[in-house]
PDB file of C-alpha atoms in Angstrom:
ATOM      1  CA  UNK A1308     -13.946  80.344  32.059  1.00 63.00           C
ATOM      2  CA  UNK A1309     -10.734  78.417  32.640  1.00 64.00           C
ATOM      3  CA  UNK A1310      -8.844  77.272  29.564  1.00 86.00           C
ATOM      4  CA  UNK A1311      -8.502  73.541  28.993  1.00 93.00           C
ATOM      5  CA  UNK A1312      -5.859  71.557  27.166  1.00 94.00           C
ATOM      6  CA  UNK A1313      -6.566  68.198  25.599  1.00 96.00           C
ATOM      7  CA  UNK A1314      -4.607  65.942  23.250  1.00 97.00           C
ATOM      8  CA  UNK A1315      -5.670  66.360  19.659  1.00 96.00           C
ATOM      9  CA  UNK A1316      -6.306  62.681  19.088  1.00 97.00           C
ATOM     10  CA  UNK A1317      -6.220  59.294  20.775  1.00 97.00           C
ATOM     11  CA  UNK A1318      -6.767  55.700  19.760  1.00 97.00           C
ATOM     12  CA  UNK A1319      -8.263  52.883  21.765  1.00 96.00           C
ATOM     13  CA  UNK A1320      -8.937  49.220  21.117  1.00 97.00           C
ATOM     14  CA  UNK A1321     -12.539  48.089  21.224  1.00 97.00           C
ATOM     15  CA  UNK A1322     -13.453  46.622  24.604  1.00 96.00           C
ATOM     16  CA  UNK A1323     -10.593  48.351  26.404  1.00 96.00           C
ATOM     17  CA  UNK A1324     -10.849  51.360  28.664  1.00 97.00           C
ATOM     18  CA  UNK A1325     -10.407  54.760  27.041  1.00 97.00           C
ATOM     19  CA  UNK A1326      -8.762  57.345  29.298  1.00 98.00           C
ATOM     20  CA  UNK A1327      -9.038  60.899  28.037  1.00 98.00           C
ATOM     21  CA  UNK A1328      -6.982  63.501  29.892  1.00 97.00           C
ATOM     22  CA  UNK A1329      -7.701  67.181  30.321  1.00 96.00           C
ATOM     23  CA  UNK A1330      -5.548  69.876  31.888  1.00 96.00           C
ATOM     24  CA  UNK A1331      -7.215  72.872  33.496  1.00 93.00           C
ATOM     25  CA  UNK A1332      -4.454  74.325  35.641  1.00 93.00           C
ATOM     26  CA  UNK A1333      -6.149  77.724  36.039  1.00 90.00           C
ATOM     27  CA  UNK A1334      -9.452  76.334  37.274  1.00 90.00           C
ATOM     28  CA  UNK A1335     -11.097  78.277  40.081  1.00 86.00           C
ATOM     29  CA  UNK A1336     -12.641  76.815  43.193  1.00 84.00           C
ATOM     30  CA  UNK A1337     -16.205  77.266  41.987  1.00 83.00           C
ATOM     31  CA  UNK A1338     -15.685  75.980  38.444  1.00 86.00           C
ATOM     32  CA  UNK A1339     -17.086  72.631  37.391  1.00 89.00           C
ATOM     33  CA  UNK A1340     -15.540  70.239  34.879  1.00 93.00           C
ATOM     34  CA  UNK A1341     -17.931  69.111  32.139  1.00 93.00           C
ATOM     35  CA  UNK A1342     -17.457  66.557  29.401  1.00 95.00           C
ATOM     36  CA  UNK A1343     -19.398  66.474  26.161  1.00 95.00           C
ATOM     37  CA  UNK A1344     -18.834  64.464  23.030  1.00 97.00           C
ATOM     38  CA  UNK A1345     -19.760  64.939  19.404  1.00 96.00           C
ATOM     39  CA  UNK A1346     -20.203  61.920  17.220  1.00 95.00           C
ATOM     40  CA  UNK A1347     -19.663  62.676  13.551  1.00 90.00           C
ATOM     41  CA  UNK A1348     -22.528  64.666  11.996  1.00 84.00           C
ATOM     42  CA  UNK A1349     -24.468  64.836  15.268  1.00 92.00           C
ATOM     43  CA  UNK A1350     -24.999  67.471  17.924  1.00 94.00           C
ATOM     44  CA  UNK A1351     -22.836  67.437  21.068  1.00 94.00           C
ATOM     45  CA  UNK A1352     -23.990  65.102  23.821  1.00 94.00           C
ATOM     46  CA  UNK A1353     -23.545  65.601  27.553  1.00 93.00           C
ATOM     47  CA  UNK A1354     -21.522  62.871  29.263  1.00 95.00           C
ATOM     48  CA  UNK A1355     -20.708  63.790  32.845  1.00 94.00           C
ATOM     49  CA  UNK A1356     -19.579  66.639  35.097  1.00 92.00           C
ATOM     50  CA  UNK A1357     -18.016  67.146  38.519  1.00 92.00           C
ATOM     51  CA  UNK A1358     -16.613  69.695  40.938  1.00 91.00           C
ATOM     52  CA  UNK A1359     -14.216  67.973  43.321  1.00 91.00           C
ATOM     53  CA  UNK A1360     -15.234  64.382  43.809  1.00 88.00           C
ATOM     54  CA  UNK A1361     -14.937  61.603  41.285  1.00 93.00           C
ATOM     55  CA  UNK A1362     -18.181  60.920  39.478  1.00 95.00           C
ATOM     56  CA  UNK A1363     -19.624  57.908  37.677  1.00 96.00           C
ATOM     57  CA  UNK A1364     -22.732  57.436  35.591  1.00 94.00           C
ATOM     58  CA  UNK A1365     -23.960  54.939  33.020  1.00 94.00           C
ATOM     59  CA  UNK A1366     -21.755  56.438  30.329  1.00 94.00           C
ATOM     60  CA  UNK A1367     -18.430  57.164  31.972  1.00 97.00           C
ATOM     61  CA  UNK A1368     -16.364  57.975  35.039  1.00 97.00           C
ATOM     62  CA  UNK A1369     -14.724  61.302  35.794  1.00 97.00           C
ATOM     63  CA  UNK A1370     -11.572  61.393  37.883  1.00 97.00           C
ATOM     64  CA  UNK A1371     -10.528  64.834  39.140  1.00 96.00           C
ATOM     65  CA  UNK A1372      -7.120  65.252  40.759  1.00 95.00           C
ATOM     66  CA  UNK A1373      -6.966  66.525  44.286  1.00 94.00           C
ATOM     67  CA  UNK A1374      -5.582  69.906  43.212  1.00 94.00           C
ATOM     68  CA  UNK A1375      -8.291  70.004  40.492  1.00 94.00           C
ATOM     69  CA  UNK A1376      -5.779  71.034  37.869  1.00 94.00           C
ATOM     70  CA  UNK A1377      -6.485  68.053  35.678  1.00 96.00           C
ATOM     71  CA  UNK A1378      -9.083  65.375  35.116  1.00 96.00           C
ATOM     72  CA  UNK A1379      -9.573  62.149  33.200  1.00 97.00           C
ATOM     73  CA  UNK A1380     -12.674  60.871  31.500  1.00 98.00           C
ATOM     74  CA  UNK A1381     -12.847  57.102  31.498  1.00 98.00           C
ATOM     75  CA  UNK A1382     -14.959  55.041  29.147  1.00 97.00           C
ATOM     76  CA  UNK A1383     -14.609  51.630  30.809  1.00 96.00           C
ATOM     77  CA  UNK A1384     -15.324  49.428  27.791  1.00 95.00           C
ATOM     78  CA  UNK A1385     -15.022  51.445  24.613  1.00 96.00           C
ATOM     79  CA  UNK A1386     -17.099  50.465  21.613  1.00 97.00           C
ATOM     80  CA  UNK A1387     -16.899  51.532  18.002  1.00 97.00           C
ATOM     81  CA  UNK A1388     -19.840  53.857  18.658  1.00 95.00           C
ATOM     82  CA  UNK A1389     -17.724  55.792  21.146  1.00 97.00           C
ATOM     83  CA  UNK A1390     -15.624  57.166  18.295  1.00 97.00           C
ATOM     84  CA  UNK A1391     -16.181  60.902  18.594  1.00 97.00           C
ATOM     85  CA  UNK A1392     -14.644  64.238  19.535  1.00 97.00           C
ATOM     86  CA  UNK A1393     -14.600  64.615  23.310  1.00 97.00           C
ATOM     87  CA  UNK A1394     -14.720  68.106  24.814  1.00 96.00           C
ATOM     88  CA  UNK A1395     -13.570  69.013  28.292  1.00 95.00           C
ATOM     89  CA  UNK A1396     -15.115  72.285  29.498  1.00 92.00           C
ATOM     90  CA  UNK A1397     -14.731  74.095  32.782  1.00 87.00           C
ATOM     91  CA  UNK A1398     -17.132  76.776  33.883  1.00 80.00           C
ATOM     92  CA  UNK A1399     -18.601  78.394  36.922  1.00 67.00           C
ATOM     93  CA  UNK A1400     -22.196  77.882  37.931  1.00 61.00           C
ATOM     94  CA  UNK A1401     -24.163  81.007  37.186  1.00 61.00           C
ATOM     95  CA  UNK A1402     -27.785  81.970  36.837  1.00 59.00           C
ATOM     96  CA  UNK A1403     -29.013  79.495  34.274  1.00 56.00           C
ATOM     97  CA  UNK A1404     -30.277  82.149  31.943  1.00 56.00           C
ATOM     98  CA  UNK A1405     -26.728  83.441  31.400  1.00 63.00           C
ATOM     99  CA  UNK A1406     -25.037  80.074  31.140  1.00 70.00           C
ATOM    100  CA  UNK A1407     -22.882  79.245  28.185  1.00 74.00           C
ATOM    101  CA  UNK A1408     -20.474  76.496  27.170  1.00 81.00           C
ATOM    102  CA  UNK A1409     -17.144  77.407  25.603  1.00 84.00           C
ATOM    103  CA  UNK A1410     -15.986  74.513  23.452  1.00 88.00           C
ATOM    104  CA  UNK A1411     -12.314  74.009  22.692  1.00 88.00           C
ATOM    105  CA  UNK A1412     -10.845  71.776  20.035  1.00 89.00           C
ATOM    106  CA  UNK A1413     -11.435  68.565  21.940  1.00 94.00           C
ATOM    107  CA  UNK A1414      -9.865  65.128  21.531  1.00 97.00           C
ATOM    108  CA  UNK A1415     -10.725  62.942  18.570  1.00 97.00           C
ATOM    109  CA  UNK A1416     -11.074  59.457  20.035  1.00 98.00           C
ATOM    110  CA  UNK A1417     -10.964  56.635  17.539  1.00 98.00           C
ATOM    111  CA  UNK A1418     -11.974  53.198  18.776  1.00 97.00           C
ATOM    112  CA  UNK A1419     -10.454  50.495  16.624  1.00 96.00           C
ATOM    113  CA  UNK A1420     -11.836  46.964  16.152  1.00 95.00           C
TER     114      UNK A1420
ATOM    115  CA  UNK B1310     -40.156  61.948  20.016  1.00 61.00           C
ATOM    116  CA  UNK B1311     -36.986  63.918  19.366  1.00 69.00           C
ATOM    117  CA  UNK B1312     -36.227  66.237  22.285  1.00 91.00           C
ATOM    118  CA  UNK B1313     -34.671  69.017  20.186  1.00 96.00           C
ATOM    119  CA  UNK B1314     -35.469  69.086  16.496  1.00 96.00           C
ATOM    120  CA  UNK B1315     -34.291  71.357  13.716  1.00 97.00           C
ATOM    121  CA  UNK B1316     -35.544  71.981  10.206  1.00 96.00           C
ATOM    122  CA  UNK B1317     -34.274  71.792   7.621  1.00 97.00           C
ATOM    123  CA  UNK B1318     -31.441  69.343   8.057  1.00 95.00           C
ATOM    124  CA  UNK B1319     -29.725  70.593   4.902  1.00 97.00           C
ATOM    125  CA  UNK B1320     -30.008  74.015   3.295  1.00 97.00           C
ATOM    126  CA  UNK B1321     -28.263  74.993   0.076  1.00 97.00           C
ATOM    127  CA  UNK B1322     -28.821  78.528  -1.128  1.00 97.00           C
ATOM    128  CA  UNK B1323     -27.334  81.382  -3.109  1.00 97.00           C
ATOM    129  CA  UNK B1324     -25.478  84.376  -1.748  1.00 97.00           C
ATOM    130  CA  UNK B1325     -27.740  87.284  -0.959  1.00 97.00           C
ATOM    131  CA  UNK B1326     -30.783  85.153  -0.141  1.00 97.00           C
ATOM    132  CA  UNK B1327     -32.707  85.259   3.134  1.00 97.00           C
ATOM    133  CA  UNK B1328     -33.334  81.980   4.932  1.00 97.00           C
ATOM    134  CA  UNK B1329     -34.677  80.677   8.232  1.00 97.00           C
ATOM    135  CA  UNK B1330     -33.801  77.689  10.360  1.00 97.00           C
ATOM    136  CA  UNK B1331     -36.328  76.413  12.859  1.00 97.00           C
ATOM    137  CA  UNK B1332     -35.784  74.791  16.232  1.00 97.00           C
ATOM    138  CA  UNK B1333     -38.364  73.135  18.443  1.00 96.00           C
ATOM    139  CA  UNK B1334     -37.961  71.467  21.826  1.00 96.00           C
ATOM    140  CA  UNK B1335     -40.390  69.348  23.796  1.00 94.00           C
ATOM    141  CA  UNK B1336     -38.381  69.282  27.017  1.00 91.00           C
ATOM    142  CA  UNK B1337     -40.095  72.237  28.629  1.00 90.00           C
ATOM    143  CA  UNK B1338     -36.777  74.005  29.156  1.00 89.00           C
ATOM    144  CA  UNK B1339     -36.735  77.779  29.534  1.00 87.00           C
ATOM    145  CA  UNK B1340     -33.380  78.492  27.898  1.00 89.00           C
ATOM    146  CA  UNK B1341     -32.488  77.855  24.276  1.00 92.00           C
ATOM    147  CA  UNK B1342     -29.342  78.536  22.254  1.00 92.00           C
ATOM    148  CA  UNK B1343     -27.974  78.797  18.763  1.00 94.00           C
ATOM    149  CA  UNK B1344     -24.418  77.623  18.088  1.00 94.00           C
ATOM    150  CA  UNK B1345     -22.390  77.782  14.896  1.00 95.00           C
ATOM    151  CA  UNK B1346     -19.820  75.126  13.968  1.00 94.00           C
ATOM    152  CA  UNK B1347     -17.531  76.203  11.151  1.00 90.00           C
ATOM    153  CA  UNK B1348     -15.453  74.157   8.752  1.00 84.00           C
ATOM    154  CA  UNK B1349     -12.661  73.887  11.316  1.00 81.00           C
ATOM    155  CA  UNK B1350     -15.164  72.279  13.677  1.00 82.00           C
ATOM    156  CA  UNK B1351     -15.033  75.059  16.287  1.00 85.00           C
ATOM    157  CA  UNK B1352     -18.374  75.283  18.057  1.00 89.00           C
ATOM    158  CA  UNK B1353     -19.287  78.816  19.126  1.00 90.00           C
ATOM    159  CA  UNK B1354     -22.331  80.201  20.857  1.00 90.00           C
ATOM    160  CA  UNK B1355     -24.324  82.814  18.943  1.00 91.00           C
ATOM    161  CA  UNK B1356     -27.436  83.553  20.991  1.00 88.00           C
ATOM    162  CA  UNK B1357     -29.393  82.390  23.978  1.00 87.00           C
ATOM    163  CA  UNK B1358     -32.995  83.033  24.922  1.00 86.00           C
ATOM    164  CA  UNK B1359     -34.657  82.514  28.268  1.00 84.00           C
ATOM    165  CA  UNK B1360     -38.420  82.318  28.192  1.00 79.00           C
ATOM    166  CA  UNK B1361     -38.608  84.228  24.908  1.00 79.00           C
ATOM    167  CA  UNK B1362     -36.198  86.928  26.104  1.00 82.00           C
ATOM    168  CA  UNK B1363     -32.769  87.452  24.515  1.00 84.00           C
ATOM    169  CA  UNK B1364     -30.051  86.841  27.106  1.00 81.00           C
ATOM    170  CA  UNK B1365     -26.806  86.244  25.234  1.00 79.00           C
ATOM    171  CA  UNK B1366     -25.898  87.898  21.958  1.00 80.00           C
ATOM    172  CA  UNK B1367     -22.324  87.229  20.947  1.00 80.00           C
ATOM    173  CA  UNK B1368     -20.635  89.338  18.267  1.00 77.00           C
ATOM    174  CA  UNK B1369     -22.863  88.083  15.516  1.00 86.00           C
ATOM    175  CA  UNK B1370     -23.649  90.242  12.450  1.00 89.00           C
ATOM    176  CA  UNK B1371     -27.005  91.999  12.435  1.00 90.00           C
ATOM    177  CA  UNK B1372     -27.974  89.835   9.476  1.00 95.00           C
ATOM    178  CA  UNK B1373     -28.650  87.093  12.009  1.00 94.00           C
ATOM    179  CA  UNK B1374     -31.871  87.558  13.948  1.00 91.00           C
ATOM    180  CA  UNK B1375     -33.196  84.968  16.370  1.00 91.00           C
ATOM    181  CA  UNK B1376     -36.910  84.889  17.043  1.00 91.00           C
ATOM    182  CA  UNK B1377     -38.703  83.046  19.811  1.00 90.00           C
ATOM    183  CA  UNK B1378     -42.456  82.902  19.177  1.00 90.00           C
ATOM    184  CA  UNK B1379     -42.957  80.780  22.272  1.00 90.00           C
ATOM    185  CA  UNK B1380     -40.915  78.932  24.859  1.00 88.00           C
ATOM    186  CA  UNK B1381     -40.677  75.797  22.740  1.00 93.00           C
ATOM    187  CA  UNK B1382     -39.326  77.465  19.610  1.00 94.00           C
ATOM    188  CA  UNK B1383     -36.235  79.451  18.727  1.00 94.00           C
ATOM    189  CA  UNK B1384     -35.846  80.225  15.061  1.00 95.00           C
ATOM    190  CA  UNK B1385     -32.847  81.759  13.321  1.00 95.00           C
ATOM    191  CA  UNK B1386     -33.384  84.094  10.399  1.00 96.00           C
ATOM    192  CA  UNK B1387     -30.421  85.075   8.261  1.00 96.00           C
ATOM    193  CA  UNK B1388     -30.565  87.971   5.804  1.00 96.00           C
ATOM    194  CA  UNK B1389     -28.296  88.543   2.821  1.00 97.00           C
ATOM    195  CA  UNK B1390     -26.468  85.250   3.159  1.00 97.00           C
ATOM    196  CA  UNK B1391     -22.709  85.283   2.594  1.00 96.00           C
ATOM    197  CA  UNK B1392     -20.246  82.544   1.716  1.00 95.00           C
ATOM    198  CA  UNK B1393     -18.826  82.689   5.246  1.00 93.00           C
ATOM    199  CA  UNK B1394     -22.186  81.769   6.695  1.00 95.00           C
ATOM    200  CA  UNK B1395     -21.693  78.224   5.457  1.00 96.00           C
ATOM    201  CA  UNK B1396     -21.547  76.086   8.579  1.00 95.00           C
ATOM    202  CA  UNK B1397     -23.510  73.695  10.723  1.00 96.00           C
ATOM    203  CA  UNK B1398     -25.945  75.467  13.053  1.00 97.00           C
ATOM    204  CA  UNK B1399     -26.998  73.738  16.247  1.00 97.00           C
ATOM    205  CA  UNK B1400     -29.909  74.576  18.469  1.00 96.00           C
ATOM    206  CA  UNK B1401     -29.669  73.581  22.134  1.00 94.00           C
ATOM    207  CA  UNK B1402     -31.648  73.822  25.355  1.00 93.00           C
ATOM    208  CA  UNK B1403     -30.476  74.121  28.930  1.00 87.00           C
ATOM    209  CA  UNK B1404     -31.709  71.528  31.361  1.00 78.00           C
ATOM    210  CA  UNK B1405     -32.624  72.287  34.907  1.00 70.00           C
ATOM    211  CA  UNK B1406     -29.729  70.304  36.260  1.00 64.00           C
ATOM    212  CA  UNK B1407     -26.464  72.204  36.274  1.00 58.00           C
ATOM    213  CA  UNK B1408     -25.556  73.134  32.761  1.00 66.00           C
ATOM    214  CA  UNK B1409     -26.643  70.022  30.939  1.00 83.00           C
ATOM    215  CA  UNK B1410     -27.336  71.199  27.433  1.00 88.00           C
ATOM    216  CA  UNK B1411     -29.319  69.190  24.919  1.00 92.00           C
ATOM    217  CA  UNK B1412     -28.394  69.721  21.302  1.00 95.00           C
ATOM    218  CA  UNK B1413     -30.397  69.295  18.157  1.00 96.00           C
ATOM    219  CA  UNK B1414     -29.114  67.335  15.153  1.00 95.00           C
ATOM    220  CA  UNK B1415     -27.850  70.431  13.356  1.00 96.00           C
ATOM    221  CA  UNK B1416     -28.683  72.249  10.127  1.00 97.00           C
ATOM    222  CA  UNK B1417     -26.022  72.137   7.441  1.00 96.00           C
ATOM    223  CA  UNK B1418     -26.062  75.424   5.576  1.00 97.00           C
ATOM    224  CA  UNK B1419     -24.150  75.807   2.325  1.00 97.00           C
ATOM    225  CA  UNK B1420     -24.065  79.200   0.657  1.00 97.00           C
ATOM    226  CA  UNK B1421     -23.003  79.174  -2.973  1.00 96.00           C
TER     227      UNK B1421
END
């Protein structure tokens, strides 16, 4: 799986948009970009994923650059409950039985009141 | 109902003991995992099972033995516990839709 690089930590004001960047310059054409987050003392939680096109769901938006070498997760109106470690993961789709997620160090997002 | 549940939530034990952690899911998913998150917060896969069959076995000591009595359960038995086994252990399932994994709340194991 392609290696990802994320900032160690970021701060955001409550109510503002949080933009979390991720570099994945060695991503292959068939590798997806996934985002998970881990709120303190909880299990990781799926947020969103994409291949080429930008994606949006009820939690966040995912913007993938045209060359696919980087992406940005956007939380449009961050709340205090969004404080968590955010993981960017890239991986290829395989037979589900052999699938695995390789977590990096992630970005600690702190939303401040 | 909790989708993926683990028991116990906390486990404090002495070195050399044998202990088990249980995981149950009510999502009907075929694939289940065990992950270990150490004190540095790195989350690493240990095992995966698909329909009661072992699929992934990372370089985990033989003291760790997963057991899947049925599709809804994946338990982790650990023999001869060591100090380095202290960590948070997460169970997870794989959804049908493209790599969405659902994690349990974690079991915090402390070996003294």
